PDB file of C-alpha atoms in Angstrom:
ATOM      1  CA  MET A  17      66.340   1.196  -4.457  1.00 36.00           C
ATOM      2  CA  ALA A  18      66.842   1.637  -0.828  1.00 40.00           C
ATOM      3  CA  VAL A  19      63.317   4.030  -0.368  1.00 42.00           C
ATOM      4  CA  GLN A  20      61.878   1.556  -2.853  1.00 42.00           C
ATOM      5  CA  TYR A  21      62.249  -1.312  -0.217  1.00 39.00           C
ATOM      6  CA  ARG A  22      61.329   0.793   2.546  1.00 50.00           C
ATOM      7  CA  ALA A  23      58.487   2.156   0.930  1.00 58.00           C
ATOM      8  CA  ALA A  24      57.036  -1.889   0.721  1.00 62.00           C
ATOM      9  CA  LYS A  25      55.515  -0.927   3.908  1.00 67.00           C
ATOM     10  CA  TYR A  26      52.551   0.484   2.285  1.00 70.00           C
ATOM     11  CA  LEU A  27      52.902  -0.638  -1.501  1.00 73.00           C
ATOM     12  CA  ASP A  28      53.488  -4.232  -1.010  1.00 67.00           C
ATOM     13  CA  GLU A  29      50.119  -5.527  -1.051  1.00 63.00           C
ATOM     14  CA  ILE A  30      49.219  -2.821  -4.050  1.00 66.00           C
ATOM     15  CA  GLU A  31      52.223  -4.251  -5.914  1.00 64.00           C
ATOM     16  CA  GLU A  32      51.712  -7.704  -5.706  1.00 61.00           C
ATOM     17  CA  THR A  33      47.847  -7.305  -6.975  1.00 64.00           C
ATOM     18  CA  SER A  34      48.959  -5.046  -9.547  1.00 62.00           C
ATOM     19  CA  ILE A  35      46.558  -2.838  -8.891  1.00 62.00           C
ATOM     20  CA  GLY A  36      46.915   0.493 -11.219  1.00 59.00           C
ATOM     21  CA  THR A  37      48.766  -1.371 -13.629  1.00 58.00           C
ATOM     22  CA  ASP A  38      47.227  -0.417 -17.209  1.00 57.00           C
ATOM     23  CA  ASN A  39      45.041   1.596 -15.517  1.00 53.00           C
ATOM     24  CA  HIS A  40      43.272  -1.837 -13.708  1.00 58.00           C
ATOM     25  CA  PHE A  41      41.535  -0.785 -10.728  1.00 58.00           C
ATOM     26  CA  CYS A  42      38.423  -1.806  -9.299  1.00 58.00           C
ATOM     27  CA  GLU A  43      36.136  -1.288  -6.078  1.00 60.00           C
ATOM     28  CA  GLU A  44      37.177  -4.316  -4.860  1.00 63.00           C
ATOM     29  CA  ASN A  45      40.658  -3.164  -5.101  1.00 67.00           C
ATOM     30  CA  LEU A  46      39.273  -0.245  -2.239  1.00 70.00           C
ATOM     31  CA  LYS A  47      40.455  -2.070   0.509  1.00 73.00           C
ATOM     32  CA  GLU A  48      44.182  -2.388   0.166  1.00 73.00           C
ATOM     33  CA  VAL A  49      44.184   1.164  -1.046  1.00 75.00           C
ATOM     34  CA  GLN A  50      42.221   3.122   1.461  1.00 77.00           C
ATOM     35  CA  GLU A  51      44.634   0.659   4.250  1.00 79.00           C
ATOM     36  CA  SER A  52      47.813   1.668   2.314  1.00 77.00           C
ATOM     37  CA  SER A  53      46.959   5.168   2.444  1.00 80.00           C
ATOM     38  CA  ARG A  54      45.510   4.933   6.267  1.00 82.00           C
ATOM     39  CA  MET A  55      48.880   3.754   7.002  1.00 80.00           C
ATOM     40  CA  LEU A  56      51.005   6.708   5.451  1.00 80.00           C
ATOM     41  CA  VAL A  57      48.847   9.175   7.087  1.00 81.00           C
ATOM     42  CA  ASN A  58      48.678   8.045  10.486  1.00 82.00           C
ATOM     43  CA  ASP A  59      52.401   7.838  10.372  1.00 79.00           C
ATOM     44  CA  ILE A  60      53.182  11.201   9.005  1.00 78.00           C
ATOM     45  CA  CYS A  61      50.794  12.404  11.846  1.00 80.00           C
ATOM     46  CA  LYS A  62      52.659  10.470  14.650  1.00 79.00           C
ATOM     47  CA  VAL A  63      55.920  11.762  13.435  1.00 77.00           C
ATOM     48  CA  PHE A  64      55.146  15.164  13.347  1.00 77.00           C
ATOM     49  CA  GLY A  65      52.359  14.897  16.503  1.00 77.00           C
ATOM     50  CA  ALA A  66      49.393  16.037  14.354  1.00 78.00           C
ATOM     51  CA  GLU A  67      45.962  13.970  15.706  1.00 79.00           C
ATOM     52  CA  SER A  68      44.955  14.262  11.559  1.00 78.00           C
ATOM     53  CA  LEU A  69      45.797  15.385   8.618  1.00 75.00           C
ATOM     54  CA  LYS A  70      42.894  18.354   9.656  1.00 79.00           C
ATOM     55  CA  ASN A  71      45.659  19.887  12.746  1.00 77.00           C
ATOM     56  CA  PHE A  72      48.539  18.834   9.813  1.00 74.00           C
ATOM     57  CA  THR A  73      50.553  21.863   8.715  1.00 77.00           C
ATOM     58  CA  PRO A  74      53.700  22.457   6.291  1.00 75.00           C
ATOM     59  CA  ALA A  75      55.413  24.117   8.885  1.00 76.00           C
ATOM     60  CA  MET A  76      55.023  20.826  11.328  1.00 75.00           C
ATOM     61  CA  MET A  77      57.404  19.117   8.616  1.00 73.00           C
ATOM     62  CA  ASN A  78      60.189  21.518   8.777  1.00 73.00           C
ATOM     63  CA  LYS A  79      62.096  19.357  11.572  1.00 71.00           C
ATOM     64  CA  PRO A  80      65.668  18.355  11.702  1.00 72.00           C
ATOM     65  CA  SER A  81      64.480  14.977  13.367  1.00 69.00           C
ATOM     66  CA  VAL A  82      63.320  14.260  10.395  1.00 69.00           C
ATOM     67  CA  VAL A  83      65.679  12.291   8.158  1.00 74.00           C
ATOM     68  CA  LYS A  84      65.588  12.732   4.133  1.00 74.00           C
ATOM     69  CA  ALA A  85      65.197   9.072   3.684  1.00 74.00           C
ATOM     70  CA  GLN A  86      61.779   9.007   5.571  1.00 75.00           C
ATOM     71  CA  MET A  87      60.731  11.688   3.571  1.00 76.00           C
ATOM     72  CA  ALA A  88      61.683  10.016   0.249  1.00 79.00           C
ATOM     73  CA  GLU A  89      59.419   7.271   1.709  1.00 78.00           C
ATOM     74  CA  TRP A  90      56.774   9.012   2.277  1.00 79.00           C
ATOM     75  CA  LEU A  91      56.382  10.992  -0.858  1.00 79.00           C
ATOM     76  CA  PHE A  92      57.317   7.945  -2.792  1.00 80.00           C
ATOM     77  CA  SER A  93      54.384   5.943  -1.187  1.00 79.00           C
ATOM     78  CA  ALA A  94      51.992   9.024  -1.592  1.00 81.00           C
ATOM     79  CA  ILE A  95      52.673   9.740  -5.536  1.00 81.00           C
ATOM     80  CA  HIS A  96      52.496   6.065  -6.055  1.00 77.00           C
ATOM     81  CA  LEU A  97      49.179   5.851  -4.867  1.00 77.00           C
ATOM     82  CA  LEU A  98      47.912   9.005  -6.413  1.00 77.00           C
ATOM     83  CA  ASP A  99      49.614   7.963  -9.669  1.00 73.00           C
ATOM     84  CA  GLN A 100      48.630   4.016  -9.914  1.00 71.00           C
ATOM     85  CA  CYS A 101      45.424   4.473  -7.846  1.00 72.00           C
ATOM     86  CA  SER A 102      43.872   7.502  -7.898  1.00 73.00           C
ATOM     87  CA  LEU A 103      44.194   8.825 -11.300  1.00 73.00           C
ATOM     88  CA  PRO A 104      42.850   5.559 -12.480  1.00 70.00           C
ATOM     89  CA  LEU A 105      39.957   5.364 -10.197  1.00 71.00           C
ATOM     90  CA  MET A 106      38.895   8.677 -10.989  1.00 74.00           C
ATOM     91  CA  SER A 107      39.397   7.915 -14.677  1.00 72.00           C
ATOM     92  CA  ASN A 108      37.247   5.027 -14.418  1.00 71.00           C
ATOM     93  CA  ALA A 109      34.601   6.788 -12.339  1.00 72.00           C
ATOM     94  CA  ARG A 110      34.384   9.600 -15.155  1.00 78.00           C
ATOM     95  CA  VAL A 111      33.914   6.548 -17.845  1.00 77.00           C
ATOM     96  CA  GLN A 112      31.405   4.864 -15.274  1.00 77.00           C
ATOM     97  CA  LEU A 113      29.508   8.269 -15.339  1.00 82.00           C
ATOM     98  CA  GLU A 114      29.134   9.039 -18.678  1.00 85.00           C
ATOM     99  CA  ASN A 115      28.265   4.984 -19.459  1.00 85.00           C
ATOM    100  CA  LEU A 116      25.473   5.814 -16.981  1.00 86.00           C
ATOM    101  CA  HIS A 117      24.500   8.776 -18.944  1.00 85.00           C
ATOM    102  CA  GLU A 118      24.208   7.394 -22.296  1.00 87.00           C
ATOM    103  CA  GLU A 119      21.877   4.907 -20.656  1.00 86.00           C
ATOM    104  CA  LYS A 120      20.039   7.309 -19.281  1.00 89.00           C
ATOM    105  CA  ILE A 121      19.212   8.976 -22.439  1.00 89.00           C
ATOM    106  CA  ALA A 122      18.372   5.191 -24.130  1.00 88.00           C
ATOM    107  CA  ASP A 123      15.843   4.769 -21.313  1.00 88.00           C
ATOM    108  CA  GLN A 124      14.733   8.232 -21.736  1.00 89.00           C
ATOM    109  CA  LYS A 125      14.282   7.656 -25.527  1.00 88.00           C
ATOM    110  CA  ASN A 126      12.801   4.160 -25.327  1.00 88.00           C
ATOM    111  CA  ILE A 127      10.145   6.034 -22.513  1.00 91.00           C
ATOM    112  CA  ILE A 128       9.386   8.441 -24.993  1.00 91.00           C
ATOM    113  CA  ASN A 129       8.608   6.242 -27.732  1.00 88.00           C
ATOM    114  CA  LEU A 130       6.696   3.711 -25.504  1.00 88.00           C
ATOM    115  CA  GLN A 131       4.644   6.803 -24.470  1.00 89.00           C
ATOM    116  CA  ASN A 132       4.214   7.733 -28.311  1.00 89.00           C
ATOM    117  CA  GLU A 133       3.303   4.074 -29.293  1.00 86.00           C
ATOM    118  CA  LEU A 134       0.520   4.373 -26.070  1.00 87.00           C
ATOM    119  CA  ILE A 135      -1.052   7.912 -27.342  1.00 90.00           C
ATOM    120  CA  SER A 136      -1.259   6.573 -30.753  1.00 87.00           C
ATOM    121  CA  GLN A 137      -3.168   3.632 -29.257  1.00 86.00           C
ATOM    122  CA  LYS A 138      -5.175   5.740 -27.307  1.00 85.00           C
ATOM    123  CA  ASN A 139      -5.945   7.596 -30.346  1.00 86.00           C
ATOM    124  CA  GLU A 140      -7.169   4.812 -32.602  1.00 84.00           C
ATOM    125  CA  GLU A 141      -9.165   3.614 -29.537  1.00 82.00           C
ATOM    126  CA  LEU A 142     -10.586   7.734 -28.885  1.00 84.00           C
ATOM    127  CA  GLY A 143     -11.550   7.139 -32.763  1.00 82.00           C
ATOM    128  CA  LEU A 144     -13.049   3.855 -32.829  1.00 82.00           C
ATOM    129  CA  VAL A 145     -15.263   5.200 -29.860  1.00 82.00           C
ATOM    130  CA  SER A 146     -16.317   8.683 -31.291  1.00 80.00           C
ATOM    131  CA  LYS A 147     -17.504   7.010 -34.564  1.00 81.00           C
ATOM    132  CA  THR A 148     -19.386   4.568 -32.179  1.00 83.00           C
ATOM    133  CA  VAL A 149     -20.984   7.127 -30.414  1.00 82.00           C
ATOM    134  CA  GLU A 150     -21.639   9.168 -33.685  1.00 80.00           C
ATOM    135  CA  ALA A 151     -23.092   6.232 -34.997  1.00 79.00           C
ATOM    136  CA  GLU A 152     -25.040   6.390 -31.942  1.00 79.00           C
ATOM    137  CA  LEU A 153     -25.999   9.384 -31.780  1.00 80.00           C
ATOM    138  CA  LYS A 154     -27.619   9.807 -35.028  1.00 78.00           C
ATOM    139  CA  THR A 155     -29.544   6.840 -34.748  1.00 80.00           C
ATOM    140  CA  TYR A 156     -30.917   8.403 -31.366  1.00 74.00           C
ATOM    141  CA  SER A 157     -31.469  11.741 -33.007  1.00 71.00           C
ATOM    142  CA  SER A 158     -33.424  10.163 -35.582  1.00 73.00           C
ATOM    143  CA  ALA A 159     -35.648   8.403 -33.243  1.00 71.00           C
ATOM    144  CA  LEU A 160     -35.686  11.561 -31.012  1.00 68.00           C
ATOM    145  CA  GLN A 161     -36.889  13.667 -33.895  1.00 68.00           C
ATOM    146  CA  GLN A 162     -39.620  10.957 -34.874  1.00 68.00           C
ATOM    147  CA  SER A 163     -41.047  10.969 -31.466  1.00 64.00           C
ATOM    148  CA  CYS A 164     -40.871  14.594 -30.754  1.00 60.00           C
ATOM    149  CA  SER A 165     -42.856  15.475 -33.652  1.00 60.00           C
ATOM    150  CA  THR A 166     -45.538  13.241 -32.781  1.00 60.00           C
ATOM    151  CA  ALA A 167     -45.130  14.073 -28.965  1.00 57.00           C
ATOM    152  CA  LEU A 168     -44.935  17.716 -29.604  1.00 58.00           C
ATOM    153  CA  SER A 169     -47.828  18.401 -32.321  1.00 64.00           C
ATOM    154  CA  PRO A 170     -50.317  21.091 -31.530  1.00 67.00           C
ATOM    155  CA  LYS A 171     -53.020  18.891 -30.773  1.00 69.00           C
ATOM    156  CA  ASN A 172     -50.913  17.042 -28.435  1.00 65.00           C
ATOM    157  CA  ILE A 173     -49.689  20.219 -27.031  1.00 62.00           C
ATOM    158  CA  VAL A 174     -53.157  21.331 -26.336  1.00 59.00           C
ATOM    159  CA  ALA A 175     -54.519  17.943 -24.944  1.00 63.00           C
ATOM    160  CA  ALA A 176     -51.629  18.193 -22.453  1.00 59.00           C
ATOM    161  CA  VAL A 177     -52.441  21.493 -21.056  1.00 58.00           C
ATOM    162  CA  GLN A 178     -55.735  21.114 -20.840  1.00 64.00           C
ATOM    163  CA  LYS A 179     -54.716  18.148 -18.616  1.00 65.00           C
ATOM    164  CA  VAL A 180     -52.851  19.870 -16.607  1.00 59.00           C
ATOM    165  CA  ALA A 181     -55.609  22.634 -16.084  1.00 58.00           C
ATOM    166  CA  ARG A 182     -57.991  20.225 -15.325  1.00 70.00           C
ATOM    167  CA  GLU A 183     -56.130  18.785 -12.594  1.00 72.00           C
ATOM    168  CA  ASP A 184     -55.102  21.880 -11.106  1.00 69.00           C
ATOM    169  CA  ASP A 185     -58.654  22.597 -11.207  1.00 81.00           C
ATOM    170  CA  ARG A 186     -59.937  19.825  -9.732  1.00 83.00           C
ATOM    171  CA  SER A 187     -57.672  19.805  -6.416  1.00 87.00           C
ATOM    172  CA  ARG A 188     -59.124  23.029  -5.508  1.00 89.00           C
ATOM    173  CA  GLU A 189     -62.861  21.708  -5.818  1.00 92.00           C
ATOM    174  CA  VAL A 190     -65.030  19.908  -3.357  1.00 92.00           C
ATOM    175  CA  LEU A 191     -68.154  17.766  -3.483  1.00 92.00           C
ATOM    176  CA  VAL A 192     -71.010  17.774  -1.315  1.00 93.00           C
ATOM    177  CA  PHE A 193     -73.164  14.589  -0.551  1.00 92.00           C
ATOM    178  CA  GLY A 194     -76.404  14.221   0.679  1.00 91.00           C
ATOM    179  CA  VAL A 195     -77.865  17.712   0.625  1.00 91.00           C
ATOM    180  CA  ALA A 196     -81.666  17.567  -0.250  1.00 89.00           C
ATOM    181  CA  GLU A 197     -82.295  18.990  -3.937  1.00 88.00           C
ATOM    182  CA  GLU A 198     -85.352  21.412  -3.889  1.00 87.00           C
ATOM    183  CA  LYS A 199     -86.641  23.330  -6.934  1.00 85.00           C
ATOM    184  CA  GLY A 200     -85.738  27.025  -7.467  1.00 86.00           C
ATOM    185  CA  GLU A 201     -83.255  26.099  -4.849  1.00 88.00           C
ATOM    186  CA  CYS A 202     -79.656  28.220  -4.578  1.00 92.00           C
ATOM    187  CA  ALA A 203     -76.791  26.235  -3.949  1.00 91.00           C
ATOM    188  CA  THR A 204     -74.430  28.654  -3.293  1.00 93.00           C
ATOM    189  CA  VAL A 205     -76.763  29.425  -0.023  1.00 93.00           C
ATOM    190  CA  LYS A 206     -76.984  25.594   0.971  1.00 91.00           C
ATOM    191  CA  VAL A 207     -72.825  25.697   0.545  1.00 93.00           C
ATOM    192  CA  ALA A 208     -72.027  28.823   2.946  1.00 94.00           C
ATOM    193  CA  LYS A 209     -74.684  27.162   5.519  1.00 92.00           C
ATOM    194  CA  ILE A 210     -72.614  23.746   5.372  1.00 93.00           C
ATOM    195  CA  LEU A 211     -69.315  26.092   5.747  1.00 93.00           C
ATOM    196  CA  GLU A 212     -70.942  28.052   8.617  1.00 93.00           C
ATOM    197  CA  GLN A 213     -71.174  25.101  10.552  1.00 91.00           C
ATOM    198  CA  LEU A 214     -67.853  24.249  10.141  1.00 91.00           C
ATOM    199  CA  GLU A 215     -66.329  27.803  11.108  1.00 92.00           C
ATOM    200  CA  GLU A 216     -65.087  28.265   7.381  1.00 91.00           C
ATOM    201  CA  LYS A 217     -65.609  31.274   5.877  1.00 90.00           C
ATOM    202  CA  PRO A 218     -63.736  30.926   2.434  1.00 91.00           C
ATOM    203  CA  LYS A 219     -64.352  32.498  -0.844  1.00 92.00           C
ATOM    204  CA  PHE A 220     -65.884  30.054  -3.813  1.00 91.00           C
ATOM    205  CA  GLN A 221     -67.121  30.075  -6.477  1.00 91.00           C
ATOM    206  CA  GLN A 222     -68.524  27.915  -9.548  1.00 90.00           C
ATOM    207  CA  CYS A 223     -70.969  26.681  -7.003  1.00 93.00           C
ATOM    208  CA  ARG A 224     -73.700  24.147  -9.019  1.00 92.00           C
ATOM    209  CA  ARG A 225     -75.232  20.629  -8.886  1.00 92.00           C
ATOM    210  CA  ILE A 226     -73.305  18.066 -11.227  1.00 89.00           C
ATOM    211  CA  GLY A 227     -74.710  15.046 -13.185  1.00 88.00           C
ATOM    212  CA  GLN A 228     -77.980  14.408 -14.194  1.00 88.00           C
ATOM    213  CA  GLN A 229     -81.544  14.873 -12.979  1.00 85.00           C
ATOM    214  CA  ARG A 230     -83.290  11.902 -12.149  1.00 85.00           C
ATOM    215  CA  GLU A 231     -86.244  11.165 -10.272  1.00 82.00           C
ATOM    216  CA  ASN A 232     -85.538  10.178  -6.324  1.00 82.00           C
ATOM    217  CA  ALA A 233     -81.684  10.932  -6.921  1.00 86.00           C
ATOM    218  CA  VAL A 234     -80.269  13.686  -5.098  1.00 89.00           C
ATOM    219  CA  ARG A 235     -77.213  15.208  -7.296  1.00 92.00           C
ATOM    220  CA  PRO A 236     -73.911  16.285  -5.557  1.00 93.00           C
ATOM    221  CA  ILE A 237     -72.772  19.792  -5.417  1.00 93.00           C
ATOM    222  CA  LYS A 238     -69.556  20.941  -6.284  1.00 94.00           C
ATOM    223  CA  PHE A 239     -67.685  24.101  -5.521  1.00 93.00           C
ATOM    224  CA  SER A 240     -64.403  25.792  -5.860  1.00 93.00           C
ATOM    225  CA  VAL A 241     -61.915  27.574  -3.918  1.00 92.00           C
ATOM    226  CA  ARG A 242     -58.524  29.218  -4.105  1.00 91.00           C
ATOM    227  CA  SER A 243     -56.342  26.860  -3.038  1.00 91.00           C
ATOM    228  CA  THR A 244     -55.787  23.101  -2.424  1.00 90.00           C
ATOM    229  CA  ASP A 245     -54.727  24.162   0.914  1.00 92.00           C
ATOM    230  CA  ILE A 246     -58.176  25.666   1.921  1.00 92.00           C
ATOM    231  CA  VAL A 247     -59.438  22.229   0.255  1.00 91.00           C
ATOM    232  CA  HIS A 248     -57.995  20.364   2.892  1.00 91.00           C
ATOM    233  CA  GLN A 249     -58.488  22.801   6.122  1.00 92.00           C
ATOM    234  CA  ILE A 250     -62.223  22.487   4.930  1.00 92.00           C
ATOM    235  CA  LEU A 251     -61.940  18.531   4.629  1.00 91.00           C
ATOM    236  CA  SER A 252     -60.341  17.989   7.798  1.00 91.00           C
ATOM    237  CA  LYS A 253     -62.948  19.481   9.706  1.00 91.00           C
ATOM    238  CA  ALA A 254     -65.850  17.682   7.333  1.00 91.00           C
ATOM    239  CA  LYS A 255     -66.107  14.734   9.933  1.00 89.00           C
ATOM    240  CA  ARG A 256     -68.272  17.411  12.667  1.00 90.00           C
ATOM    241  CA  LEU A 257     -71.057  17.206  10.108  1.00 90.00           C
ATOM    242  CA  LYS A 258     -71.893  13.587  11.339  1.00 90.00           C
ATOM    243  CA  GLU A 259     -72.765  15.420  15.140  1.00 91.00           C
ATOM    244  CA  ILE A 260     -74.600  18.522  13.761  1.00 91.00           C
ATOM    245  CA  GLU A 261     -78.266  18.229  13.736  1.00 91.00           C
ATOM    246  CA  GLY A 262     -79.823  18.323  10.254  1.00 89.00           C
ATOM    247  CA  TYR A 263     -76.109  18.021   8.767  1.00 91.00           C
ATOM    248  CA  LYS A 264     -75.766  14.128   9.773  1.00 90.00           C
ATOM    249  CA  THR A 265     -75.912  13.027   6.168  1.00 90.00           C
ATOM    250  CA  VAL A 266     -73.825  15.584   4.466  1.00 92.00           C
ATOM    251  CA  TYR A 267     -70.496  14.743   3.315  1.00 88.00           C
ATOM    252  CA  LEU A 268     -67.691  16.486   1.600  1.00 93.00           C
ATOM    253  CA  SER A 269     -64.975  15.059  -0.621  1.00 90.00           C
ATOM    254  CA  PRO A 270     -62.063  15.980  -2.780  1.00 90.00           C
ATOM    255  CA  ASN A 271     -63.167  16.055  -6.414  1.00 86.00           C
ATOM    256  CA  ARG A 272     -61.409  13.047  -8.002  1.00 83.00           C
ATOM    257  CA  THR A 273     -60.438  11.680 -10.959  1.00 81.00           C
ATOM    258  CA  PRO A 274     -62.437   8.779 -12.191  1.00 80.00           C
ATOM    259  CA  GLU A 275     -59.547   6.378 -11.632  1.00 84.00           C
ATOM    260  CA  GLU A 276     -59.456   7.605  -7.972  1.00 81.00           C
ATOM    261  CA  ARG A 277     -63.034   7.133  -7.587  1.00 80.00           C
ATOM    262  CA  VAL A 278     -62.469   3.029  -8.119  1.00 85.00           C
ATOM    263  CA  ALA A 279     -59.754   3.044  -5.600  1.00 86.00           C
ATOM    264  CA  ARG A 280     -61.487   5.291  -2.998  1.00 82.00           C
ATOM    265  CA  GLN A 281     -64.827   2.601  -3.214  1.00 84.00           C
ATOM    266  CA  LYS A 282     -62.479  -0.339  -2.965  1.00 88.00           C
ATOM    267  CA  LEU A 283     -60.923   0.876   0.113  1.00 84.00           C
ATOM    268  CA  VAL A 284     -64.481   2.021   1.809  1.00 86.00           C
ATOM    269  CA  ALA A 285     -65.665  -1.515   0.763  1.00 89.00           C
ATOM    270  CA  GLU A 286     -62.193  -2.845   2.448  1.00 89.00           C
ATOM    271  CA  LEU A 287     -63.140  -0.789   5.151  1.00 85.00           C
ATOM    272  CA  LYS A 288     -66.420  -2.025   5.936  1.00 88.00           C
ATOM    273  CA  VAL A 289     -65.779  -5.898   5.793  1.00 89.00           C
ATOM    274  CA  LYS A 290     -62.624  -4.711   8.222  1.00 85.00           C
ATOM    275  CA  ARG A 291     -65.042  -2.922  10.519  1.00 86.00           C
ATOM    276  CA  THR A 292     -67.319  -6.066  10.516  1.00 88.00           C
ATOM    277  CA  GLY A 293     -64.959  -8.763  11.215  1.00 85.00           C
ATOM    278  CA  ASP A 294     -62.966  -6.812  13.868  1.00 86.00           C
ATOM    279  CA  PRO A 295     -65.241  -4.728  16.345  1.00 83.00           C
ATOM    280  CA  ASN A 296     -63.062  -4.312  19.133  1.00 84.00           C
ATOM    281  CA  SER A 297     -60.356  -2.011  16.902  1.00 85.00           C
ATOM    282  CA  ARG A 298     -61.381   1.079  14.841  1.00 86.00           C
ATOM    283  CA  TYR A 299     -60.473   1.700  11.415  1.00 83.00           C
ATOM    284  CA  PHE A 300     -60.594   4.955   9.277  1.00 80.00           C
ATOM    285  CA  ILE A 301     -58.630   5.769   6.004  1.00 81.00           C
ATOM    286  CA  ARG A 302     -55.720   8.294   5.783  1.00 78.00           C
ATOM    287  CA  LYS A 303     -53.505   8.669   2.948  1.00 74.00           C
ATOM    288  CA  GLY A 304     -55.291   6.351   1.087  1.00 77.00           C
ATOM    289  CA  GLU A 305     -54.538   3.599   3.474  1.00 85.00           C
ATOM    290  CA  ILE A 306     -56.990   1.398   6.057  1.00 85.00           C
ATOM    291  CA  VAL A 307     -55.441   2.523   9.562  1.00 86.00           C
ATOM    292  CA  GLN A 308     -56.277   0.213  12.561  1.00 84.00           C
ATOM    293  CA  VAL A 309     -56.396   1.732  16.008  1.00 81.00           C
ATOM    294  CA  VAL A 310     -57.259  -0.707  19.059  1.00 74.00           C
ATOM    295  CA  LEU A 311     -60.167   0.400  21.385  1.00 67.00           C
ATOM    296  CA  GLU A 312     -58.966   1.413  24.579  1.00 59.00           C
ATOM    297  CA  GLU A 313     -62.133  -1.140  26.380  1.00 54.00           C
ATOM    298  CA  SER A 314     -60.439  -4.304  24.146  1.00 48.00           C
ATOM    299  CA  PHE A 315     -56.821  -3.451  25.344  1.00 44.00           C
ATOM    300  CA  HIS A 316     -58.030  -3.585  29.305  1.00 48.00           C
ATOM    301  CA  SER A 317     -60.160  -6.395  28.486  1.00 48.00           C
ATOM    302  CA  THR A 318     -57.226  -8.571  27.633  1.00 46.00           C
ATOM    303  CA  GLU A 319     -55.037  -7.863  30.337  1.00 46.00           C
TER     304      GLU A 319
END
């Protein structure tokens, strides 16, 4: 009893709170157990001259100055802390880990079940979408077949090819207006002389008058060159003819479609109105639009 009485120095508070009794141990008891263990270790190290348990060796305990009663007190306290506190703590920790493991397994099962439900729901939605798309594709395919059967008929194909060919031919053609028409004339010679005035000598073909011959009417001449670039080059120099004697009434233009001719006529009419109403500016047609340039004299007069 003397040993147990002296050991109360370390175990008093533990026994009062029944820590360890019937495996009663929880995290709230850690403070008391840690404090008691720290007091025990400090006393042992102090008596044997060790700074901490790291420097403590069994040889230090073999000293005559340490009485048997003191050793018994320490041993009793250590055994009590180990048996009543540390072992229950490890046992409870193992139970808690097992419970957490079981909870984790249950959570994973729930997650798997939720994922399976989500996958099943997505599959149902995809099935509905697939049916809708299939129905729409059938409707579109049916409509496409009907439209394609009409659009791709031999008659329409031939018409489309002919239209493209005509447009390509027209883009390489030039019309010449204002050249006097004479009986037995050679249109090729007349066009060659006009091009010579423009310092152009391209190879051209299909040179002839177009339109019905009427009294007191001069029909235009049409000729074709190898590319649209040559057409643009010729037309870019055509305005020079206005300054050349004998060719001032000659006018060159691209071979426009009926729609393009109507649009051109409207532009020309609008151009005449602007020139009449604003003599201080210069107006001309460029790329299908009317462009205005203020004359220099008008600019100085306003300063």
